[in-house]
Coordinates of C-alpha atoms and ligand atoms in Angstrom, one line a residue:
X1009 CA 18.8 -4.2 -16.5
X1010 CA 20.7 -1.4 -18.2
X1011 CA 23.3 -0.3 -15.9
X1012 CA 20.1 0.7 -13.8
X1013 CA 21.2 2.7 -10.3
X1014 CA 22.2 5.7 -11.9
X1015 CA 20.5 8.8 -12.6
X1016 CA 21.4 8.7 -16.1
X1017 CA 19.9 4.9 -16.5
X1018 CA 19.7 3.7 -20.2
X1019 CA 16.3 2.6 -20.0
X1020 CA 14.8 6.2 -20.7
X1021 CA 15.9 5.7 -24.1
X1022 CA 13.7 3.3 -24.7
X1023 CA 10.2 4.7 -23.4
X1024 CA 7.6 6.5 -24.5
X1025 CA 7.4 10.2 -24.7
X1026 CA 5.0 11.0 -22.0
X1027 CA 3.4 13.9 -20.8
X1028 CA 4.3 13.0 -17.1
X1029 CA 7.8 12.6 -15.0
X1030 CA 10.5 10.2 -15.3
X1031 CA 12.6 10.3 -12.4
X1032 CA 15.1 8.2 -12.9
X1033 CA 17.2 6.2 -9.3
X1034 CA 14.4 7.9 -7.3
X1035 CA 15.0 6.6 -4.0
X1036 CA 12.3 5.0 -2.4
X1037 CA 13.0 5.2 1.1
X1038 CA 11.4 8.3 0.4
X1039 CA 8.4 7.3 0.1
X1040 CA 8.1 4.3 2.7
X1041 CA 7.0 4.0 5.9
X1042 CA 10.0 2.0 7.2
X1043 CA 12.4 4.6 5.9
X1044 CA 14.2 2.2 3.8
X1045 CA 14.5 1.0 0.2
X1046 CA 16.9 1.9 -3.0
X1047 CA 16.4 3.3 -5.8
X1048 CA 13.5 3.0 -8.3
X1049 CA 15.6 2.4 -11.7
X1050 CA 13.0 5.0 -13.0
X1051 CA 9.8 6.1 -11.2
X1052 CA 7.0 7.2 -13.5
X1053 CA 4.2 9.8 -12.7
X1054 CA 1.9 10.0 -15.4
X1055 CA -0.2 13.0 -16.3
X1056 CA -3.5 11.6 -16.4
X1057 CA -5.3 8.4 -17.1
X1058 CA -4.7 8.8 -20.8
X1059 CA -0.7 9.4 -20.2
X1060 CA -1.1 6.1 -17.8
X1061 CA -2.3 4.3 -21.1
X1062 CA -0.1 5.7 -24.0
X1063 CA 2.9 4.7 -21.4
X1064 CA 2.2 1.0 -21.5
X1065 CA 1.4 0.9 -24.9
X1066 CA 4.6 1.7 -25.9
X1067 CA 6.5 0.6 -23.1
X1068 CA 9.2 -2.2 -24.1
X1069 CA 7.4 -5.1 -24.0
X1070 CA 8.1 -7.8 -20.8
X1071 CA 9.7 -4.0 -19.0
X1072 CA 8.9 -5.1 -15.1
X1073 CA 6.0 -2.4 -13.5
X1074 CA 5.7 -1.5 -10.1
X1075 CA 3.0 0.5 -8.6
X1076 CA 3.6 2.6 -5.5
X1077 CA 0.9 3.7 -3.3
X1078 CA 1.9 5.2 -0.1
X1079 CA 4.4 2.7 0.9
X1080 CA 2.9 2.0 3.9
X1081 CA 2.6 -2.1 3.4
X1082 CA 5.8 -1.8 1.8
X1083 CA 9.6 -3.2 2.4
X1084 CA 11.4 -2.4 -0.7
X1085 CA 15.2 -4.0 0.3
X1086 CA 18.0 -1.8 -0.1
X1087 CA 18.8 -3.0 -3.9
X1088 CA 16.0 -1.0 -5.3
X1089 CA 13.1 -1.7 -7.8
X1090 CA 14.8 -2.7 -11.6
X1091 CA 12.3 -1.2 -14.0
X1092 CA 9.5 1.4 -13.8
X1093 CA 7.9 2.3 -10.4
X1094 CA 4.5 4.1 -11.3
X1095 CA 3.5 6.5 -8.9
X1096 CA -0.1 8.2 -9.2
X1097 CA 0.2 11.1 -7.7
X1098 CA -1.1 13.9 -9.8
X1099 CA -4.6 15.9 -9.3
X1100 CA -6.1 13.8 -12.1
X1101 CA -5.7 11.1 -9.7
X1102 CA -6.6 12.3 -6.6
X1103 CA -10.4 13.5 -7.8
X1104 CA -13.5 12.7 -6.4
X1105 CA -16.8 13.1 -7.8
X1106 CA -20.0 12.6 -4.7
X1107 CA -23.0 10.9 -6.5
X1108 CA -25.7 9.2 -4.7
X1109 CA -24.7 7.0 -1.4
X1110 CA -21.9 6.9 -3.0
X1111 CA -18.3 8.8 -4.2
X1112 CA -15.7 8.2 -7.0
X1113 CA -12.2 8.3 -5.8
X1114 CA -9.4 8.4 -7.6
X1115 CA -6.4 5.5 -7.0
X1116 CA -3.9 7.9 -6.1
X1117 CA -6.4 9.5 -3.5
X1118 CA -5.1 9.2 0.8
X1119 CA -7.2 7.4 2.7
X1120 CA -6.7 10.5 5.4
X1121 CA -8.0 12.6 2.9
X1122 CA -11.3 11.5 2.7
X1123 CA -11.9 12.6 6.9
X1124 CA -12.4 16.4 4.7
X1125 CA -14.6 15.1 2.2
X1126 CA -16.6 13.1 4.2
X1127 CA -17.5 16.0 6.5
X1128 CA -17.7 18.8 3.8
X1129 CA -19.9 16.5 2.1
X1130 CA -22.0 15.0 5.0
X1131 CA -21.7 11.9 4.0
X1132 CA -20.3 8.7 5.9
X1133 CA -19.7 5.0 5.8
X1134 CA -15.5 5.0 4.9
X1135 CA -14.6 6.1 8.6
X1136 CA -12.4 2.9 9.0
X1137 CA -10.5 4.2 5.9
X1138 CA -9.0 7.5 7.1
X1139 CA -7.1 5.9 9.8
X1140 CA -5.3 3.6 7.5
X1141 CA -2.4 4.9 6.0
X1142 CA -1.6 4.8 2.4
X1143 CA -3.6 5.2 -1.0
X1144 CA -7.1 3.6 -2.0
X1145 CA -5.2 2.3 -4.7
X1146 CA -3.3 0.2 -2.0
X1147 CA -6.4 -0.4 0.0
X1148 CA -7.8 -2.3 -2.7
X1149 CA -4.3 -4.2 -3.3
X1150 CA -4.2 -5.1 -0.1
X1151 CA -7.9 -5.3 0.9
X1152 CA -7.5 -3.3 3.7
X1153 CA -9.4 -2.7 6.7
X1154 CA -10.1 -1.9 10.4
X1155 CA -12.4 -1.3 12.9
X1156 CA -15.2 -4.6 11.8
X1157 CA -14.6 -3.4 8.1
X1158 CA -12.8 -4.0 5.2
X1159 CA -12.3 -2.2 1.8
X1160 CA -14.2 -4.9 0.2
X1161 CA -17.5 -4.4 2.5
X1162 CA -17.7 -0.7 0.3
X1163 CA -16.1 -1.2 -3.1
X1164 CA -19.2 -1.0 -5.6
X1165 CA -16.5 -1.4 -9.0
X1166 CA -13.3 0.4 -10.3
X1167 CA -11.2 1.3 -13.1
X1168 CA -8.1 -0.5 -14.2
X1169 CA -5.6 0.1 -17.1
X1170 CA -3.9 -3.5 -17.6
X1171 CA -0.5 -4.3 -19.3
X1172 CA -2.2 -3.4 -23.2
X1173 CA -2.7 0.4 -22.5
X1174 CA -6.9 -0.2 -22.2
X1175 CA -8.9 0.8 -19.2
X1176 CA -11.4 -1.8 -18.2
X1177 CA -14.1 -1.4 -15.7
X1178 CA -14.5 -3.9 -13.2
X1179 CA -16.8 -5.4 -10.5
X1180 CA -16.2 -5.8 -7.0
X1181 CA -16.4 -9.3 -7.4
X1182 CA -13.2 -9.3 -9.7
X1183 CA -10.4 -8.5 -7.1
X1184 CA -11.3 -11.7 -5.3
X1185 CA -10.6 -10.4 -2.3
X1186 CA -9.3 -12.3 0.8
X1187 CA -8.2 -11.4 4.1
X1188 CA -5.4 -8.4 3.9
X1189 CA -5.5 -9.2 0.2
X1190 CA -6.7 -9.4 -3.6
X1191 CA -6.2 -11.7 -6.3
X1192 CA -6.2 -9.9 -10.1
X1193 CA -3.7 -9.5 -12.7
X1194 CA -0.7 -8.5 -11.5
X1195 CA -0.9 -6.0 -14.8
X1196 CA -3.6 -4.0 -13.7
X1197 CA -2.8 -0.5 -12.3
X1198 CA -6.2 1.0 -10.5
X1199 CA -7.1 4.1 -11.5
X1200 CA -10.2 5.0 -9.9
X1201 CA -12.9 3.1 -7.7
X1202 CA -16.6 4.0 -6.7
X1203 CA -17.3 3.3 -2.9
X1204 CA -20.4 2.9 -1.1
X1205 CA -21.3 5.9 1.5
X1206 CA -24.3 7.1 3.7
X1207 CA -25.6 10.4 4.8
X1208 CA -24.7 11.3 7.8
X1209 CA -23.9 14.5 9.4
X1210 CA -20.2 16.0 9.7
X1211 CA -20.6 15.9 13.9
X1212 CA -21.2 12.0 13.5
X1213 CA -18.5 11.2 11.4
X1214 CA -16.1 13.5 13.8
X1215 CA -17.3 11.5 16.6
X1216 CA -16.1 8.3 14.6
X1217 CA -13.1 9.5 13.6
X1218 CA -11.7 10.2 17.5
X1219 CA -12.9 7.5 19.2
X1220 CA -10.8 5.7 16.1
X1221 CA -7.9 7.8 16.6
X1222 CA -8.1 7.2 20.2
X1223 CA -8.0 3.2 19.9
X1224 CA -5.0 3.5 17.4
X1225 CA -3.1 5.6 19.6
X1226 CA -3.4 3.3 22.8
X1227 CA -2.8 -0.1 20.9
X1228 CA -0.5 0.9 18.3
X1229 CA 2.6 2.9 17.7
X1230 CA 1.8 5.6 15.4
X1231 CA 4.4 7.8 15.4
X1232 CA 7.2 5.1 14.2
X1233 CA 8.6 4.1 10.8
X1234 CA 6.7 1.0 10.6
X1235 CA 4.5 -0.7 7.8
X1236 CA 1.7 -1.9 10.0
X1237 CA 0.9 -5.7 11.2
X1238 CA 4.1 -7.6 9.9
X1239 CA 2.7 -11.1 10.0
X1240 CA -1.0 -12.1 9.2
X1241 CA -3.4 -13.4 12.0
X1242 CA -3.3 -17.0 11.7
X1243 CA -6.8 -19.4 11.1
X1244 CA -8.3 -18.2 15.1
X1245 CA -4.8 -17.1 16.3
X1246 CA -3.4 -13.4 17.1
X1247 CA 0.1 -13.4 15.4
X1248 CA 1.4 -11.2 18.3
X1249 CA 0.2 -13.7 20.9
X1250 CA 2.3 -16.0 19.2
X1251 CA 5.1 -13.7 18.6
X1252 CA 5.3 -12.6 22.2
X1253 CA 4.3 -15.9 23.6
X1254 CA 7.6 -17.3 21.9
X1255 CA 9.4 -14.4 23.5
X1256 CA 10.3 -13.6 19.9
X1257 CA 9.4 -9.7 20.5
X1258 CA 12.9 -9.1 22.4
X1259 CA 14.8 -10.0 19.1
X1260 CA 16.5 -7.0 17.2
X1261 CA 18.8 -7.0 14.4
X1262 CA 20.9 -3.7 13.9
X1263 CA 18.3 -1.0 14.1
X1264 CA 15.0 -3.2 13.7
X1265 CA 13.3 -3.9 17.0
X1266 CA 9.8 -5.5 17.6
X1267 CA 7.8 -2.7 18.7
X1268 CA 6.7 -2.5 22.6
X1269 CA 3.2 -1.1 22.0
X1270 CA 2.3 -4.1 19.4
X1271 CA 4.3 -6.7 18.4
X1272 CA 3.1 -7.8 15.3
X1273 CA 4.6 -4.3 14.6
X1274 CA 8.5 -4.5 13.2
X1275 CA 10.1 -0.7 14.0
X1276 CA 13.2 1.0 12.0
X1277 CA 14.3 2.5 15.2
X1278 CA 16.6 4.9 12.6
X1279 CA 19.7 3.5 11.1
X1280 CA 18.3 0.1 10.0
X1281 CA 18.1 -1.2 6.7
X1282 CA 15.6 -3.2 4.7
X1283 CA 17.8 -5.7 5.2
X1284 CA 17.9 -6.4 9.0
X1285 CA 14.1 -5.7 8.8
X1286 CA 13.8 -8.7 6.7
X1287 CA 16.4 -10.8 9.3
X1288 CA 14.8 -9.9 12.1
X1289 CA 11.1 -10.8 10.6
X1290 CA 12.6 -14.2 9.4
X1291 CA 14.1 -14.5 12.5
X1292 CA 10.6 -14.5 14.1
X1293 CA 8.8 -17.0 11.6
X1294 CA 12.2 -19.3 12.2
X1295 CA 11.3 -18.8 16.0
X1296 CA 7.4 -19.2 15.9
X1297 CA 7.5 -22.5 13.8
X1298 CA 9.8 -23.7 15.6
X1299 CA 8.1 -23.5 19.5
X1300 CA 4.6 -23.8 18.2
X1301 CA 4.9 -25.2 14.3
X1302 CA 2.7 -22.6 13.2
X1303 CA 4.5 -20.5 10.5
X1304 CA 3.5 -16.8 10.0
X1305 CA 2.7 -15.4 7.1
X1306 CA 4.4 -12.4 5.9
X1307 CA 1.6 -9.7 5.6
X1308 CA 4.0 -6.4 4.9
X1309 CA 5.0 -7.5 0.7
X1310 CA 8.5 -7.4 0.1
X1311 CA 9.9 -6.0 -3.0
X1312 CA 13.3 -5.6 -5.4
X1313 CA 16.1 -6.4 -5.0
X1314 CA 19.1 -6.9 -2.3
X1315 CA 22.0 -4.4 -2.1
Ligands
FAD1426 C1 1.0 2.6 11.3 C2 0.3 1.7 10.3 C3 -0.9 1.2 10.6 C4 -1.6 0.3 9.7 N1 -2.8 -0.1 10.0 C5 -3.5 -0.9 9.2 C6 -4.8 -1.3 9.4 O1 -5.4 -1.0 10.5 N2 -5.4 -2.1 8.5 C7 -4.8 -2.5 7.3 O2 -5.5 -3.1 6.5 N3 -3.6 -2.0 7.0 C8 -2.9 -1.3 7.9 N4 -1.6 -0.9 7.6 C9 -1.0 -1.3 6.4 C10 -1.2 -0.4 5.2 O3 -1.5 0.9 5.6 C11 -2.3 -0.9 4.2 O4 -2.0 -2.1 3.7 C12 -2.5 0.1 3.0 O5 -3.7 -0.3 2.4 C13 -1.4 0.1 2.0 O6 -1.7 1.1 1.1 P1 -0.5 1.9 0.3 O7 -1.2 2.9 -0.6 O8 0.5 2.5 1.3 O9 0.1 0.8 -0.6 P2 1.7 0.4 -0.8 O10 2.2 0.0 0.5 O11 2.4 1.4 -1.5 O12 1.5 -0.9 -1.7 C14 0.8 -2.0 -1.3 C15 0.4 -2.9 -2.5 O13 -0.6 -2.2 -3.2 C16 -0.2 -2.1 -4.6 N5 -0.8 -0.9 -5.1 C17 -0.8 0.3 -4.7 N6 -1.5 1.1 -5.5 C18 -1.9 0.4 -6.5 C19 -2.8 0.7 -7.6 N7 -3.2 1.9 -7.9 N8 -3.1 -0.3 -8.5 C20 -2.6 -1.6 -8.2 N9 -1.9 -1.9 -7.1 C21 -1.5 -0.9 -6.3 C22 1.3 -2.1 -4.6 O14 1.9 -2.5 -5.8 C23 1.6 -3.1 -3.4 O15 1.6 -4.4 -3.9 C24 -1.0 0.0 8.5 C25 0.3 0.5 8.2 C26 0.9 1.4 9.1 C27 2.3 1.9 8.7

């Protein structure tokens, strides 16, 4: 774009004034799970909700957007993100406002952070949300869910500012969600979302909340730079069967190894890059399809651009 790794990148001539950040090369293997990723060629952390739609009214027009939740569904490659990365990380976006069975959230809000305002609150009903990591923003992107329940099951409507600078409110219904995923414009940046809950005592939802945490630590591994399943669950098939069936879970490339506590789970055991996470999870589909012909389907999204 315009000489775009360098802290000084050209493009800031050409936005808006704002009354948010502009970071310009931010790197954003700060702010993944996997540990990896370039730079952003500028990040953007707008004010409020009103910053968020000044900026992309002025904006140069066709300027590539990213949003950014908590990277934890993320592998941005070592090349970086060309154009804005929007990151929604100020208080504006992380309020919530408890109504009747059920609780605005802003985008930008953890999904850990909702085990305190569940049980401050009494209420319950988004359990299977605090163990997920990540934003609600990203929950919605990537319809996320655990535990016999999915982000869909408790989304009543949200807020989204598209590509024009207006905020829209929109239904449920309108993220077409599928499994592990959403279908909208890729223009709209979710601001805010109203979620279904129930009253229930603090004890209760405490009670939930270990025997959750419990599971997750036997079956998964938590403490890793990882971004989660890697590969979605086939029609009636468990892509880890398949991955370890195929013996593909003793391939490693560099520092990316398949994870021995689940192998759907791809680990940066410290010095990889984006790249050999990439290699080794093609390596895996190459494998798969060819012992069984059943290709996997990446489920961790890939961004930018190679080094
Ligand atoms: C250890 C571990 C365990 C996991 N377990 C689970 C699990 O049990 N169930 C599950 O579903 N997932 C799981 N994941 C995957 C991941 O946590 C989820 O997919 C999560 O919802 C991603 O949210 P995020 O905020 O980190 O989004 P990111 O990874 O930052 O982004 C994901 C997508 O969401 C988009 N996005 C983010 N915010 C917005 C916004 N405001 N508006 C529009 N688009 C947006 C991004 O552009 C991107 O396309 C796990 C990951 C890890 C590392």
């Amino acid at each position: 774009m315009f000489g775009w790794k360098s802290k000084k990148s050209e493009l800031l001539k050409f936005l808006p004034e704002v009354k948010g950040k502009y970071i310009p090369g931010e790197m954003l293997s700060k702010y993944t799970w996997f540990g990896v990723g370039g730079p952003a060629e500028v990040m953007f952390c707008p004010e409020d909700v009103e910053d968020l739609k000044h900026f992309m009214k002025n904006k140069p027009y066709n300027l590539p957007i990213f949003v950014l939740g908590g990277g934890s569904n993320l592998l941005v490659r070592d090349g970086g993100i060309p154009g804005i990365v929007i990151r929604l990380n100020t208080k504006f976006y992380k309020k919530t406002e408890i109504g009747e069975n059920q609780i605005i959230c802003g985008a930008g809000l953890k999904n850990s952070e909702l085990k305190k305002i569940m049980t401050d609150n009494n209420i319950g009903g988004l359990e299977f949300l605090v163990s997920i990591p990540g934003t609600l923003g990203g929950a919605i992107k990537t319809n996320a869910g655990c535990f016999g329940k999915e982000l869909k099951d408790v989304l009543l409507k949200a807020k989204v500012v598209n590509s024009e600078g207006e905020e829209l409110e929109v239904s449920a219904d309108d993220f077409n969600f599928g499994y592990r995923c959403s279908f909208f414009p890729e223009e709209w940046i979710v601001t805010e979302m109203t979620l279904k809950t129930i009253p229930q005592k603090a004890e209760k939802t405490l009670e939930i909340l270990e025997e959750q945490k419990a599971y997750r630590q036997k079956t998964q591994p938590v403490n890793a730079k990882t971004a989660g399943s890697t590969f979605k669950n086939p029609d009636g098939l468990k892509a880890w069967e398949l991955i370890k069936k195929t013996g593909s879970n003793k391939f490693k490339v560099n520092g990316a190894e398949v994870s021995d506590v689940h192998c759907n789970f791809l680990i940066n055991t410290g010095k990889a890059k984006a790249k050999d996470i990439e290699e080794l999870g093609n390596k895996i589909v190459e494998n798969v399809k060819k012992e069984t012909s059943i290709v996997l389907e990446w489920e961790v999204k890939r961004v930018g651009v190679a080094e």
